[in-house]
Short mmCIF file of C-alpha atoms in Angstrom, two decimals:
data_model
loop_
_atom_site.label_atom_id
_atom_site.label_comp_id
_atom_site.label_asym_id
_atom_site.label_seq_id
_atom_site.Cartn_x
_atom_site.Cartn_y
_atom_site.Cartn_z
CA MET A 1 43.69 57.35 -42.92
CA LYS A 2 42.58 54.86 -45.74
CA TYR A 3 45.38 52.68 -44.12
CA VAL A 4 43.56 53.37 -40.55
CA SER A 5 40.00 52.52 -42.41
CA VAL A 6 41.68 48.54 -44.10
CA PHE A 7 43.99 48.50 -41.13
CA VAL A 8 40.02 48.12 -38.93
CA VAL A 9 38.30 46.42 -41.27
CA THR A 10 40.92 43.76 -41.19
CA ALA A 11 40.78 43.44 -37.18
CA LEU A 12 37.77 42.99 -37.30
CA ILE A 13 37.44 40.75 -39.70
CA VAL A 14 40.23 38.58 -38.30
CA SER A 15 39.02 38.98 -34.45
CA LEU A 16 35.64 37.68 -36.33
CA VAL A 17 36.89 34.05 -37.92
CA THR A 18 38.83 33.68 -33.78
CA ASN A 19 35.49 34.46 -32.33
CA PHE A 20 33.82 32.12 -34.68
CA TYR A 21 36.64 29.29 -34.54
CA LEU A 22 36.23 29.58 -30.54
CA LEU A 23 33.34 29.05 -30.39
CA SER A 24 33.23 26.30 -32.41
CA LYS A 25 35.73 25.04 -30.82
CA MET A 26 33.42 25.65 -27.75
CA LYS A 27 31.04 23.24 -29.01
CA ASP A 28 33.12 20.70 -29.39
CA ILE A 29 34.46 21.14 -25.81
CA GLU A 30 30.66 20.88 -25.02
CA ASN A 31 30.02 17.60 -27.37
CA SER A 32 33.01 15.56 -25.48
CA VAL A 33 32.02 16.15 -22.18
CA TYR A 34 28.45 15.67 -23.05
CA ASN A 35 29.91 12.41 -24.54
CA ILE A 36 32.36 11.65 -21.53
CA SER A 37 29.42 12.16 -19.51
CA ASN A 38 26.86 9.53 -20.95
CA LEU A 39 29.76 7.42 -21.12
CA GLN A 40 30.77 7.51 -17.62
CA MET A 41 26.73 6.87 -16.63
CA ASP A 42 26.19 4.31 -19.43
CA LEU A 43 29.25 2.05 -17.49
CA THR A 44 27.60 2.80 -13.64
CA ASN A 45 24.44 1.29 -15.06
CA ASN A 46 27.00 -1.58 -16.27
CA MET A 47 28.93 -1.95 -13.17
CA SER A 48 25.48 -1.75 -11.02
CA HIS A 49 23.63 -4.64 -13.27
CA GLN A 50 26.58 -6.75 -13.53
CA THR A 51 27.12 -5.90 -9.15
CA ALA A 52 23.44 -7.22 -9.14
CA ASN A 53 23.70 -10.11 -11.54
CA ILE A 54 26.75 -11.68 -9.13
CA ASN A 55 25.32 -10.67 -5.96
CA ASN A 56 22.17 -12.62 -7.43
CA ILE A 57 24.70 -15.91 -8.23
CA LEU A 58 25.79 -15.72 -4.98
CA ASP A 59 22.82 -15.72 -2.85
CA GLU A 60 21.56 -18.54 -5.08
CA TYR A 61 24.58 -20.70 -4.73
CA LYS A 62 23.88 -20.07 -0.65
CA ARG A 63 20.32 -20.81 -1.14
CA GLU A 64 21.57 -24.37 -2.73
CA GLN A 65 24.56 -25.19 -0.92
CA SER A 66 22.19 -24.50 2.69
CA TRP A 67 20.84 -27.10 4.37
CA ILE A 68 17.19 -25.79 4.22
CA SER A 69 15.93 -24.63 1.79
CA THR A 70 13.88 -21.27 2.00
CA VAL A 71 10.32 -21.13 4.22
CA GLN A 72 7.58 -19.83 2.24
CA MET A 73 4.06 -18.44 3.71
CA ASN A 74 0.63 -18.84 2.18
CA VAL A 75 -2.39 -17.31 3.63
CA GLU A 76 -5.08 -19.58 3.34
CA LYS A 77 -8.90 -16.79 3.24
CA GLN A 78 -11.06 -19.74 3.56
CA ASP A 79 -12.60 -18.89 7.24
CA ILE A 80 -12.02 -15.23 6.56
CA GLU A 81 -15.82 -13.80 7.00
CA LYS A 82 -15.46 -16.25 10.85
CA GLY A 83 -12.89 -13.56 11.22
CA THR A 84 -9.85 -15.77 11.38
CA ALA A 85 -7.25 -17.54 7.86
CA ASN A 86 -4.53 -20.20 8.01
CA LEU A 87 -0.69 -18.94 7.62
CA ARG A 88 0.80 -22.48 5.55
CA PHE A 89 4.68 -22.01 6.04
CA GLU A 90 6.63 -25.21 4.34
CA TRP A 91 9.73 -25.67 3.37
CA GLN A 92 12.60 -28.72 2.28
CA VAL A 93 15.21 -29.97 4.69
CA LYS A 94 18.37 -31.62 2.61
CA GLU A 95 19.94 -34.90 4.23
CA LEU A 96 18.13 -35.10 6.42
CA GLN A 97 18.50 -37.38 8.54
CA LYS A 98 16.75 -40.83 9.75
CA GLY A 99 14.57 -39.86 12.98
CA SER A 100 15.62 -35.84 13.39
CA GLU A 101 13.42 -33.54 15.01
CA VAL A 102 11.80 -30.67 13.33
CA ILE A 103 10.48 -27.48 14.77
CA PHE A 104 8.77 -24.32 13.95
CA HIS A 105 9.28 -21.34 15.68
CA TYR A 106 6.59 -18.13 15.56
CA LYS A 107 5.92 -15.42 16.69
CA MET A 108 3.75 -12.37 15.97
CA GLU A 109 4.22 -8.89 16.47
CA GLU A 110 2.44 -8.70 19.33
CA SER A 111 3.70 -11.58 21.41
CA GLN A 112 7.29 -11.38 23.38
CA LYS A 113 7.73 -15.31 23.33
CA TYR A 114 7.90 -18.16 20.43
CA THR A 115 5.60 -20.07 19.96
CA SER A 116 7.23 -23.23 18.69
CA ILE A 117 5.29 -26.28 16.86
CA PRO A 118 6.50 -29.44 15.51
CA ALA A 119 6.17 -29.78 11.53
CA GLU A 120 4.65 -31.98 9.13
CA GLU A 121 6.95 -33.92 7.03
CA LYS A 122 4.91 -34.49 3.24
CA GLY A 123 7.79 -36.63 1.83
CA ASN A 124 11.28 -36.73 -0.29
CA GLY A 125 12.33 -34.25 3.59
CA LEU A 126 9.54 -31.54 2.66
CA PHE A 127 7.72 -29.70 5.54
CA GLU A 128 4.95 -27.41 6.72
CA VAL A 129 2.78 -26.34 9.53
CA HIS A 130 -0.42 -24.60 9.60
CA VAL A 131 -0.26 -21.30 11.72
CA PRO A 132 -3.66 -19.76 12.49
CA VAL A 133 -4.73 -16.29 13.04
CA LYS A 134 -7.46 -13.09 14.07
CA VAL A 135 -8.22 -10.66 11.12
CA GLN A 136 -9.83 -7.46 12.02
CA LEU A 137 -13.05 -7.37 9.46
CA GLU A 138 -13.62 -3.58 9.02
CA PRO A 139 -13.69 -1.20 5.26
CA GLU A 140 -10.92 1.72 5.02
CA TRP A 141 -12.52 4.53 4.51
CA PHE A 142 -10.57 7.72 2.65
CA VAL A 143 -12.87 11.04 2.69
CA HIS A 144 -12.38 13.88 0.67
CA THR A 145 -13.98 17.40 1.66
CA THR A 146 -14.57 19.99 -0.71
CA ILE A 147 -15.77 23.47 1.64
CA VAL A 148 -17.20 26.61 0.38
CA SER A 149 -17.57 29.47 2.77
CA SER A 150 -19.56 32.21 0.55
CA ARG A 151 -20.34 32.52 -3.20
CA ASN A 152 -17.18 34.39 -4.23
CA SER A 153 -14.53 32.43 -2.06
CA GLU A 154 -12.58 29.78 -3.66
CA PRO A 155 -13.53 26.52 -2.69
CA VAL A 156 -11.10 24.49 0.11
CA MET A 157 -9.52 21.19 -0.25
CA GLU A 158 -9.52 18.14 2.33
CA GLU A 159 -8.57 14.56 1.60
CA HIS A 160 -7.43 12.22 4.73
CA GLY A 161 -8.20 8.51 4.95
CA GLU A 162 -7.74 6.63 8.05
CA GLU A 163 -4.65 6.51 10.05
CA LYS A 164 -3.64 2.79 8.62
CA MET A 165 -2.75 0.01 10.94
CA ALA A 166 0.57 -1.50 9.72
CA ASP A 167 0.05 -4.48 8.71
CA ASP A 168 0.99 -7.82 11.52
CA LEU A 169 4.16 -8.90 11.36
CA VAL A 170 5.37 -12.44 12.31
CA TRP A 171 9.07 -13.64 13.00
CA TYR A 172 9.31 -17.76 12.04
CA TYR A 173 12.37 -19.94 11.94
CA VAL A 174 13.29 -23.62 11.44
CA THR A 175 15.12 -25.86 13.77
CA VAL A 176 15.94 -29.91 12.96
CA SER A 177 17.73 -31.72 15.62
CA HIS A 178 19.55 -34.71 15.76
CA ASP A 179 21.61 -36.49 18.54
CA GLU A 180 22.46 -33.45 20.40
CA LEU A 181 23.52 -31.53 16.89
CA VAL A 182 20.82 -28.33 16.63
CA LYS A 183 20.85 -26.51 13.86
CA SER A 184 18.69 -23.52 13.36
CA SER A 185 17.88 -21.48 10.18
CA GLU A 186 17.84 -17.84 9.82
CA ALA A 187 14.79 -15.94 12.01
CA THR A 188 12.77 -13.94 8.83
CA THR A 189 10.06 -11.33 9.12
CA ALA A 190 7.10 -10.92 6.64
CA HIS A 191 4.49 -8.91 6.22
CA LEU A 192 0.69 -10.16 6.98
CA GLU A 193 -1.56 -8.55 3.75
CA ASN A 194 -4.76 -6.63 4.72
CA MET A 195 -7.01 -9.05 4.52
CA GLY A 196 -9.59 -6.87 7.13
CA THR A 197 -9.97 -4.73 3.93
CA MET A 198 -9.76 -6.89 1.43
CA TYR A 199 -12.91 -8.57 2.83
CA TYR A 200 -15.01 -4.54 2.80
CA GLY A 201 -12.80 -3.08 0.89
CA ILE A 202 -12.69 0.82 0.82
CA LEU A 203 -14.98 3.26 1.14
CA GLU A 204 -14.56 6.41 -1.01
CA THR A 205 -16.85 8.91 0.68
CA ASN A 206 -16.95 13.00 -1.08
CA ILE A 207 -18.49 16.07 1.09
CA HIS A 208 -19.35 19.48 -0.61
CA LEU A 209 -20.59 21.85 1.69
CA ASN A 210 -21.82 25.09 0.77
CA ASN A 211 -23.23 27.15 2.78
CA GLU A 212 -26.43 25.79 3.91
CA GLU A 213 -26.26 22.94 1.94
CA PHE A 214 -23.98 19.76 1.61
CA THR A 215 -23.93 16.83 -0.91
CA ILE A 216 -22.27 13.01 0.32
CA SER A 217 -21.40 9.81 -1.81
CA ILE A 218 -20.12 7.46 -0.64
CA MET A 219 -18.05 4.96 -3.45
CA GLU A 220 -17.49 1.05 -2.59
CA HIS A 221 -14.56 -1.18 -4.44
CA GLY A 222 -11.74 -2.78 -3.55
CA ASN A 223 -13.82 -5.67 -2.18
CA VAL A 224 -12.84 -9.29 -3.07
CA SER A 225 -15.92 -10.42 -0.89
CA ASP A 226 -19.56 -11.04 -1.51
CA VAL A 227 -20.78 -8.42 0.78
CA PHE A 228 -22.13 -5.02 0.38
CA ILE A 229 -23.40 -2.45 2.04
CA LYS A 230 -26.91 -2.05 2.23
CA GLU A 231 -28.14 0.96 3.73
CA ALA A 232 -26.18 4.30 4.28
CA TYR A 233 -26.93 6.58 7.02
CA LEU A 234 -25.34 10.17 7.94
CA LEU A 235 -25.88 10.94 11.60
CA LYS A 236 -25.37 14.55 12.74
CA TYR A 237 -23.68 14.58 16.15
CA LYS A 238 -24.46 18.48 18.50
CA ASN A 239 -23.04 18.20 22.43
CA GLU A 240 -21.66 14.68 21.68
CA LYS A 241 -25.30 14.07 20.81
CA VAL A 242 -27.57 12.17 17.98
CA VAL A 243 -29.82 15.30 16.67
CA ALA A 244 -30.95 13.52 12.98
CA GLU A 245 -30.29 10.43 11.25
CA GLU A 246 -30.65 10.92 7.18
CA LYS A 247 -30.75 7.94 5.35
CA LEU A 248 -28.64 8.48 2.10
CA ARG A 249 -30.65 7.02 -1.16
CA SER A 250 -29.23 4.66 -3.09
CA GLY A 251 -27.17 5.59 -6.56
CA ASN A 252 -27.43 2.31 -8.70
CA LEU A 253 -27.21 2.72 -11.72
CA HIS A 254 -27.77 -0.44 -13.24
CA GLY A 255 -31.59 -0.50 -11.20
CA ASP A 256 -31.04 -3.18 -8.84
CA PRO A 257 -34.37 -3.07 -6.13
CA GLU A 258 -31.75 -5.17 -3.72
CA GLY A 259 -28.90 -2.79 -4.02
CA GLN A 260 -26.94 -5.70 -4.42
CA VAL A 261 -24.66 -4.38 -7.51
CA ARG A 262 -21.87 -2.37 -5.51
CA ASP A 263 -21.72 0.75 -6.79
CA HIS A 264 -22.30 4.32 -5.50
CA PHE A 265 -24.62 6.34 -1.93
CA ILE A 266 -25.37 9.67 -2.79
CA SER A 267 -27.42 12.74 -1.67
CA PHE A 268 -28.23 16.11 -1.34
CA ILE A 269 -29.19 17.57 2.49
CA LYS A 270 -30.11 20.97 2.71
CA SER A 271 -29.20 21.81 6.47
CA SER A 272 -27.56 25.24 8.02
CA LYS A 273 -24.31 24.14 9.52
CA GLU A 274 -26.18 25.48 12.77
CA ASP A 275 -28.12 22.39 13.17
CA PHE A 276 -24.74 19.99 14.04
CA SER A 277 -20.54 20.26 15.08
CA MET A 278 -20.15 16.80 13.63
CA LEU A 279 -21.24 14.46 10.65
CA GLU A 280 -21.19 11.04 10.99
CA LEU A 281 -21.76 8.37 8.17
CA LYS A 282 -22.90 4.73 9.01
CA VAL A 283 -23.28 1.85 6.74
CA THR A 284 -24.92 -1.33 7.08
CA TYR A 285 -23.55 -3.86 5.28
CA SER A 286 -25.20 -7.18 3.68
CA ASN A 287 -24.52 -9.42 6.04
CA GLY A 288 -26.29 -7.24 9.46
CA THR A 289 -22.53 -5.54 10.41
CA SER A 290 -21.87 -1.58 10.88
CA PHE A 291 -19.72 0.42 11.07
CA GLU A 292 -18.80 4.38 11.93
CA LYS A 293 -16.48 6.82 11.16
CA GLU A 294 -16.48 10.41 11.71
CA ILE A 295 -16.00 12.48 8.52
CA TYR A 296 -16.84 16.30 9.36
CA THR A 297 -16.06 17.91 12.40
CA GLN A 298 -17.07 22.07 12.63
CA GLN A 299 -13.92 24.06 13.37
#
């Protein structure tokens, strides 16, 4: 019996030592796999970086060897308050032959065909053209709504912005004609920035509805012009008719009686939901322009 006990103890010790050895080996294998995985990721990143560098070098070489430089577009906004802006395109034609005719072709997103205009040479093969475009001036609205139907219910949060119109697109290319030879650059597409929103800015509206009272606030930001919100009104609709109009008080934090500091308007209004079926905000800017936005409709 004594020998059996010794054998069992010895077997257990051997088993423990073996398991410990196997566990250490497994740990080494896991570390090796981890290191190999990291090395593979490093190699992949290096290859991607080198590929990007090679592509950049090839693109730069193509530009240097091209007969025309990249056509650059700049937006000039000096007349934006009149609803217009000016697109200035400029480029360089290399090894320009005397008597060559350089034409700029463009079309806006809504157009079916290109408009062609002669380019103006500025010297040393540099050319430019000016294209006037119309700008739709209007603010961009964002509405955040919190609805509490009863005292014990959880508030329901709703958040949405207006469906933004896609930025206008402009397609353009350049042709150079000399005798019977005509060269044409690749057609390029560019997005026009939302200049109308930049003029009137972003209006962030917060609504908190709680039984028979609600809070409305308007924050104005993001505009680069001198116009600002002069007045704000809440319009109540019932059966598609305006039944009440309430002026929001200014929440000006700087004590400016003329409201010339851009900050916010806010009002605490007590009203039964039976008094209206839809709420709409109306803002009037310092230049006399007004905009309206539906902010809440009862379901």
